[in-house]
Amino acid sequence: MARITASVYTSHVPAIGAALDHGRTHEPYWQKVFSGYEFSRHWMRENPPDVIFLVYNDHANAFSLEIIPTFAIGTAAEFAVADEGWGPRPVPKVIGHPELAAHIAQSVIQDDFDLTIVNKMDVDHGLTVPLSLLCGQPQAWPCPVIPFAVNVVQYPVPSGRRCFQLGQAIRRAVESYDDPLQVQIWGTGGMSHQLQGPRAGLINREWDQRFLDRLIAEPAALAQLPHIEYVREAGSEGIELVMWLIARGAMNDVDRGAPPRVVHRFYHVPASNTAVGHLILENAG
Ligand code: DHB
Ligand code: FE
């Protein structure tokens, strides 16, 4: 049977992708950000997954106001890198895993979650920046990736509680797949940031650190936070953090078993307009 080996959490700030693509990672401003991912790139090489299930949000690139899926699973064999206005990032295309994606869609939909099945989708910085941060600048990404897009852009967006429950359903789906694949689940976006309106530039370090503490130690209670708390405390784009609860909900201890090992934790302000947070949790045993 397939199993989830670890969950990875990281911000997806688009300027990080631009810094990598334009060779600016050694500038002091960016060095501070990238220093938090050196361990992670080493860890990825030491613990290569067979598949990454990557939870992220599209930023009006693949979708628009015409169609707004709450949860969309990418079932294609490959996904092109989106042109977000200045040409696609010079990174490899994303190879999917249609068989596992179709199995997860089947299992999760039968388990009462309504997913949109997407057979063609370009992937934007929400997905490619986390891959760059953890995998560097390879000719090809190290393994297939199943893109899982969550609407956190246009209200109504899903609750943290729903996301946490969905993570549990994804774990049940993975564990009922016959091939013994090692699957990582990534939750991306966040941390506190607001890109618009009078509060643009908002960062809340204390709230972010507490979110990380609670994500590790008491995720079920954290999942009860209402939207308004994210928006008030972490800014309008801080709502991206509900996606971290999908990844956390897929970890063993939520159902049974020992708490995950915290193998890496990093927090830094600023990167562009955003507080950068990053965690790696490994399932015990
Ligand atoms: C920024 C952060 C985001 O999450 C995003 O999607 C776009 C921009 C920023 O900090 O600039
Ligand atoms: Fe974003």
CSV table of C-alpha atoms and ligand atoms in Angstrom, one decimal:
chain,number,residue,atom,x,y,z
A,1,MET,CA,0.0,0.0,0.0
A,2,ALA,CA,1.1,3.6,-0.6
A,3,ARG,CA,1.7,5.7,2.5
A,4,ILE,CA,2.4,9.3,3.4
A,5,THR,CA,5.9,9.6,4.7
A,6,ALA,CA,6.1,13.3,5.5
A,7,SER,CA,4.4,16.7,5.1
A,8,VAL,CA,6.1,19.9,4.0
A,9,TYR,CA,4.8,23.4,4.6
A,10,THR,CA,6.1,26.5,2.9
A,11,SER,CA,5.2,30.0,1.7
A,12,HIS,CA,5.2,30.5,-2.1
A,13,VAL,CA,6.2,34.1,-2.5
A,14,PRO,CA,6.5,34.8,-6.3
A,15,ALA,CA,9.5,37.1,-5.8
A,16,ILE,CA,11.4,34.0,-4.5
A,17,GLY,CA,11.0,32.4,-7.9
A,18,ALA,CA,12.2,35.6,-9.6
A,19,ALA,CA,15.3,35.8,-7.3
A,20,LEU,CA,16.1,32.2,-8.3
A,21,ASP,CA,15.4,32.6,-12.0
A,22,HIS,CA,17.5,35.8,-12.2
A,23,GLY,CA,20.5,34.5,-10.2
A,24,ARG,CA,20.0,36.8,-7.2
A,25,THR,CA,19.9,34.1,-4.4
A,26,HIS,CA,23.3,35.3,-3.0
A,27,GLU,CA,22.2,38.9,-2.4
A,28,PRO,CA,22.0,39.5,1.4
A,29,TYR,CA,18.3,40.1,1.3
A,30,TRP,CA,17.6,36.7,-0.4
A,31,GLN,CA,20.4,34.8,1.3
A,32,LYS,CA,18.4,35.1,4.5
A,33,VAL,CA,15.4,33.5,2.9
A,34,PHE,CA,17.2,30.7,1.1
A,35,SER,CA,19.3,29.9,4.1
A,36,GLY,CA,16.2,28.4,5.7
A,37,TYR,CA,15.8,25.9,2.8
A,38,GLU,CA,19.4,24.5,2.6
A,39,PHE,CA,18.6,21.8,5.1
A,40,SER,CA,15.3,21.1,3.2
A,41,ARG,CA,17.0,20.6,-0.2
A,42,HIS,CA,19.5,18.2,1.5
A,43,TRP,CA,16.6,16.4,3.2
A,44,MET,CA,14.7,16.1,-0.1
A,45,ARG,CA,17.8,14.4,-1.7
A,46,GLU,CA,18.1,12.0,1.3
A,47,ASN,CA,14.3,11.2,1.4
A,48,PRO,CA,13.2,11.2,-2.2
A,49,PRO,CA,9.4,10.6,-2.4
A,50,ASP,CA,7.8,8.7,-5.3
A,51,VAL,CA,5.1,11.3,-5.6
A,52,ILE,CA,4.4,14.8,-4.2
A,53,PHE,CA,0.7,15.6,-3.5
A,54,LEU,CA,1.1,19.4,-3.7
A,55,VAL,CA,-1.7,21.5,-2.2
A,56,TYR,CA,-1.6,25.1,-3.4
A,57,ASN,CA,-3.7,27.9,-4.7
A,58,ASP,CA,-4.0,29.2,-8.2
A,59,HIS,CA,-3.9,33.0,-8.5
A,60,ALA,CA,-6.3,33.6,-11.3
A,61,ASN,CA,-4.0,31.9,-13.9
A,62,ALA,CA,-5.5,28.5,-14.5
A,63,PHE,CA,-8.9,29.6,-13.3
A,64,SER,CA,-10.7,32.9,-13.4
A,65,LEU,CA,-14.0,34.4,-12.1
A,66,GLU,CA,-15.7,32.3,-14.8
A,67,ILE,CA,-15.2,29.0,-13.0
A,68,ILE,CA,-14.2,28.8,-9.3
A,69,PRO,CA,-13.6,25.2,-8.1
A,70,THR,CA,-13.2,25.0,-4.3
A,71,PHE,CA,-11.0,21.9,-4.5
A,72,ALA,CA,-9.4,20.9,-7.9
A,73,ILE,CA,-7.3,17.8,-8.4
A,74,GLY,CA,-4.9,17.6,-11.4
A,75,THR,CA,-5.3,14.2,-13.1
A,76,ALA,CA,-3.2,15.0,-16.2
A,77,ALA,CA,0.0,13.3,-17.3
A,78,GLU,CA,1.7,16.7,-17.3
A,79,PHE,CA,1.1,20.4,-16.5
A,80,ALA,CA,2.6,23.4,-18.2
A,81,VAL,CA,4.1,26.3,-16.3
A,82,ALA,CA,1.7,29.2,-16.3
A,83,ASP,CA,2.6,32.6,-18.0
A,84,GLU,CA,1.7,35.0,-15.2
A,85,GLY,CA,2.3,38.1,-17.3
A,86,TRP,CA,6.0,38.0,-18.0
A,87,GLY,CA,6.4,34.6,-19.7
A,88,PRO,CA,6.5,31.2,-17.9
A,89,ARG,CA,9.2,30.7,-15.3
A,90,PRO,CA,12.2,28.8,-16.7
A,91,VAL,CA,11.5,25.7,-14.7
A,92,PRO,CA,10.6,22.2,-15.8
A,93,LYS,CA,7.1,21.2,-16.7
A,94,VAL,CA,5.4,19.2,-14.0
A,95,ILE,CA,4.9,15.5,-14.6
A,96,GLY,CA,1.7,14.2,-13.0
A,97,HIS,CA,0.6,10.8,-11.7
A,98,PRO,CA,-2.7,10.2,-13.4
A,99,GLU,CA,-3.2,6.7,-11.9
A,100,LEU,CA,-2.8,7.9,-8.3
A,101,ALA,CA,-4.6,11.1,-8.9
A,102,ALA,CA,-7.6,9.3,-10.4
A,103,HIS,CA,-7.6,6.8,-7.4
A,104,ILE,CA,-7.5,9.7,-4.9
A,105,ALA,CA,-10.3,11.5,-6.8
A,106,GLN,CA,-12.4,8.3,-6.7
A,107,SER,CA,-11.7,7.6,-3.0
A,108,VAL,CA,-12.1,11.2,-1.8
A,109,ILE,CA,-15.3,11.9,-3.7
A,110,GLN,CA,-16.8,8.6,-2.4
A,111,ASP,CA,-15.7,9.8,1.0
A,112,ASP,CA,-18.0,12.8,0.6
A,113,PHE,CA,-15.7,15.5,-0.6
A,114,ASP,CA,-16.6,17.2,-3.9
A,115,LEU,CA,-13.5,17.6,-6.1
A,116,THR,CA,-13.3,19.1,-9.5
A,117,ILE,CA,-11.3,16.9,-11.8
A,118,VAL,CA,-8.9,18.8,-14.0
A,119,ASN,CA,-7.4,17.2,-17.0
A,120,LYS,CA,-5.6,20.3,-18.3
A,121,MET,CA,-4.2,23.0,-16.1
A,122,ASP,CA,-1.2,25.4,-16.1
A,123,VAL,CA,0.4,25.7,-12.7
A,124,ASP,CA,1.5,29.1,-11.3
A,125,HIS,CA,3.9,30.3,-8.6
A,126,GLY,CA,1.8,28.7,-5.9
A,127,LEU,CA,3.1,25.4,-7.1
A,128,THR,CA,6.4,26.1,-8.8
A,129,VAL,CA,8.0,28.3,-6.1
A,130,PRO,CA,7.7,25.6,-3.4
A,131,LEU,CA,9.2,23.1,-5.8
A,132,SER,CA,12.1,25.4,-6.5
A,133,LEU,CA,12.7,26.1,-2.8
A,134,LEU,CA,12.9,22.4,-2.0
A,135,CYS,CA,14.4,21.0,-5.2
A,136,GLY,CA,16.6,23.8,-6.5
A,137,GLN,CA,17.0,24.3,-10.3
A,138,PRO,CA,17.1,20.8,-11.8
A,139,GLN,CA,16.6,19.9,-15.5
A,140,ALA,CA,13.5,17.9,-14.4
A,141,TRP,CA,11.6,17.8,-11.1
A,142,PRO,CA,12.7,14.8,-9.1
A,143,CYS,CA,9.3,13.0,-9.1
A,144,PRO,CA,5.7,13.2,-10.3
A,145,VAL,CA,3.6,15.8,-8.7
A,146,ILE,CA,-0.2,15.8,-8.2
A,147,PRO,CA,-1.4,19.4,-8.2
A,148,PHE,CA,-4.3,20.1,-5.8
A,149,ALA,CA,-5.7,23.6,-6.2
A,150,VAL,CA,-7.8,25.2,-3.4
A,151,ASN,CA,-9.8,28.3,-3.9
A,152,VAL,CA,-8.5,30.8,-1.3
A,153,VAL,CA,-8.9,33.8,-3.6
A,154,GLN,CA,-12.6,34.4,-4.2
A,155,TYR,CA,-15.0,34.1,-1.2
A,156,PRO,CA,-16.6,31.8,-0.1
A,157,VAL,CA,-13.4,29.8,0.6
A,158,PRO,CA,-13.3,26.5,2.4
A,159,SER,CA,-13.0,26.5,6.2
A,160,GLY,CA,-9.9,25.3,8.0
A,161,ARG,CA,-12.0,22.6,9.6
A,162,ARG,CA,-13.1,21.3,6.1
A,163,CYS,CA,-9.5,21.4,4.9
A,164,PHE,CA,-8.3,19.4,7.9
A,165,GLN,CA,-11.1,16.8,7.3
A,166,LEU,CA,-10.1,16.6,3.6
A,167,GLY,CA,-6.5,15.9,4.6
A,168,GLN,CA,-7.8,12.9,6.5
A,169,ALA,CA,-9.7,11.7,3.5
A,170,ILE,CA,-6.6,12.1,1.3
A,171,ARG,CA,-4.7,10.0,3.7
A,172,ARG,CA,-7.3,7.2,3.5
A,173,ALA,CA,-7.2,7.5,-0.3
A,174,VAL,CA,-3.4,7.2,-0.4
A,175,GLU,CA,-3.4,4.2,2.0
A,176,SER,CA,-5.9,2.3,-0.2
A,177,TYR,CA,-3.7,2.5,-3.3
A,178,ASP,CA,-2.1,-0.8,-4.2
A,179,ASP,CA,1.4,0.3,-5.2
A,180,PRO,CA,3.7,0.8,-2.3
A,181,LEU,CA,4.5,4.5,-3.2
A,182,GLN,CA,6.1,6.9,-0.7
A,183,VAL,CA,4.0,10.0,-0.9
A,184,GLN,CA,4.8,13.4,0.5
A,185,ILE,CA,2.0,15.9,1.0
A,186,TRP,CA,2.8,19.6,0.8
A,187,GLY,CA,0.7,22.5,2.2
A,188,THR,CA,1.8,25.9,0.7
A,189,GLY,CA,1.0,29.6,0.8
A,190,GLY,CA,0.9,31.9,3.8
A,191,MET,CA,2.2,33.1,6.2
A,192,SER,CA,0.8,36.4,7.2
A,193,HIS,CA,0.6,38.9,4.3
A,194,GLN,CA,-1.8,41.3,2.9
A,195,LEU,CA,-1.3,42.6,-0.7
A,196,GLN,CA,-4.2,45.0,-0.9
A,197,GLY,CA,-6.1,47.9,0.7
A,198,PRO,CA,-5.1,50.1,3.6
A,199,ARG,CA,-3.5,47.3,5.6
A,200,ALA,CA,-1.2,46.2,2.7
A,201,GLY,CA,2.1,45.0,4.1
A,202,LEU,CA,0.6,43.6,7.3
A,203,ILE,CA,2.8,41.0,9.0
A,204,ASN,CA,2.1,39.4,12.4
A,205,ARG,CA,5.1,37.5,13.6
A,206,GLU,CA,3.6,36.4,17.0
A,207,TRP,CA,0.4,35.0,15.3
A,208,ASP,CA,2.5,33.2,12.7
A,209,GLN,CA,4.7,31.5,15.3
A,210,ARG,CA,1.7,30.5,17.3
A,211,PHE,CA,0.2,29.0,14.1
A,212,LEU,CA,3.3,26.9,13.6
A,213,ASP,CA,3.3,25.8,17.3
A,214,ARG,CA,-0.4,24.8,17.1
A,215,LEU,CA,0.0,23.2,13.6
A,216,ILE,CA,2.6,20.9,15.1
A,217,ALA,CA,1.0,20.2,18.5
A,218,GLU,CA,-2.8,20.7,18.3
A,219,PRO,CA,-3.9,20.8,14.7
A,220,ALA,CA,-7.5,19.7,15.4
A,221,ALA,CA,-8.0,22.7,17.6
A,222,LEU,CA,-6.2,25.0,15.2
A,223,ALA,CA,-8.6,23.8,12.4
A,224,GLN,CA,-11.5,25.4,14.3
A,225,LEU,CA,-10.2,28.9,13.7
A,226,PRO,CA,-12.8,30.9,11.7
A,227,HIS,CA,-11.9,32.8,8.5
A,228,ILE,CA,-12.2,36.1,10.1
A,229,GLU,CA,-9.4,35.3,12.5
A,230,TYR,CA,-7.0,34.6,9.6
A,231,VAL,CA,-8.0,37.8,7.9
A,232,ARG,CA,-7.9,40.0,11.0
A,233,GLU,CA,-4.6,38.6,12.3
A,234,ALA,CA,-2.7,37.3,9.3
A,235,GLY,CA,-4.0,39.7,6.6
A,236,SER,CA,-6.3,39.0,3.6
A,237,GLU,CA,-3.8,36.7,2.0
A,238,GLY,CA,-3.0,35.0,5.3
A,239,ILE,CA,-6.1,32.9,4.5
A,240,GLU,CA,-3.8,30.8,2.3
A,241,LEU,CA,-2.8,29.1,5.5
A,242,VAL,CA,-6.0,26.9,5.5
A,243,MET,CA,-4.2,24.9,2.9
A,244,TRP,CA,-1.5,23.8,5.5
A,245,LEU,CA,-4.3,22.1,7.4
A,246,ILE,CA,-5.0,19.8,4.4
A,247,ALA,CA,-1.4,18.5,4.6
A,248,ARG,CA,-1.5,18.3,8.4
A,249,GLY,CA,-4.8,16.4,8.4
A,250,ALA,CA,-3.1,13.7,6.3
A,251,MET,CA,-0.5,12.9,9.0
A,252,ASN,CA,-0.8,9.6,10.9
A,253,ASP,CA,-1.3,11.1,14.4
A,254,VAL,CA,-4.6,12.7,13.4
A,255,ASP,CA,-6.2,9.2,13.4
A,256,ARG,CA,-3.9,7.1,15.5
A,257,GLY,CA,-0.2,6.8,16.0
A,258,ALA,CA,2.6,8.9,17.4
A,259,PRO,CA,3.0,12.6,16.7
A,260,PRO,CA,5.2,13.5,13.7
A,261,ARG,CA,8.9,14.4,14.1
A,262,VAL,CA,9.6,18.1,13.5
A,263,VAL,CA,12.7,17.8,11.4
A,264,HIS,CA,12.9,21.4,10.3
A,265,ARG,CA,11.3,24.7,11.2
A,266,PHE,CA,12.1,28.1,9.7
A,267,TYR,CA,10.5,31.6,9.9
A,268,HIS,CA,11.7,34.8,8.4
A,269,VAL,CA,10.4,38.3,7.6
A,270,PRO,CA,10.3,39.6,5.0
A,271,ALA,CA,10.3,38.1,1.5
A,272,SER,CA,8.5,40.6,-0.7
A,273,ASN,CA,5.3,41.5,1.2
A,274,THR,CA,5.2,38.2,3.0
A,275,ALA,CA,6.3,36.4,6.2
A,276,VAL,CA,8.0,33.2,5.1
A,277,GLY,CA,7.3,30.0,7.2
A,278,HIS,CA,8.5,26.5,6.5
A,279,LEU,CA,8.1,23.2,8.3
A,280,ILE,CA,9.0,19.6,7.6
A,281,LEU,CA,7.1,16.9,9.6
A,282,GLU,CA,7.9,13.2,9.2
A,283,ASN,CA,5.5,10.5,10.1
A,284,ALA,CA,7.0,8.4,12.9
A,285,GLY,CA,7.4,4.7,12.0
B,1,DHB,C1,3.1,37.9,-2.7
B,1,DHB,C2,2.7,36.8,-2.0
B,1,DHB,C3,1.8,35.9,-2.5
B,1,DHB,O1,1.4,34.8,-1.8
B,1,DHB,C4,1.3,36.0,-3.7
B,1,DHB,O2,0.5,35.1,-4.2
B,1,DHB,C5,1.7,37.1,-4.5
B,1,DHB,C6,2.6,38.1,-4.0
B,1,DHB,C7,4.1,38.9,-2.2
B,1,DHB,O3,4.5,38.8,-1.1
B,1,DHB,O4,4.5,39.8,-3.0
B,2,FE,FE,-0.3,33.6,-2.9
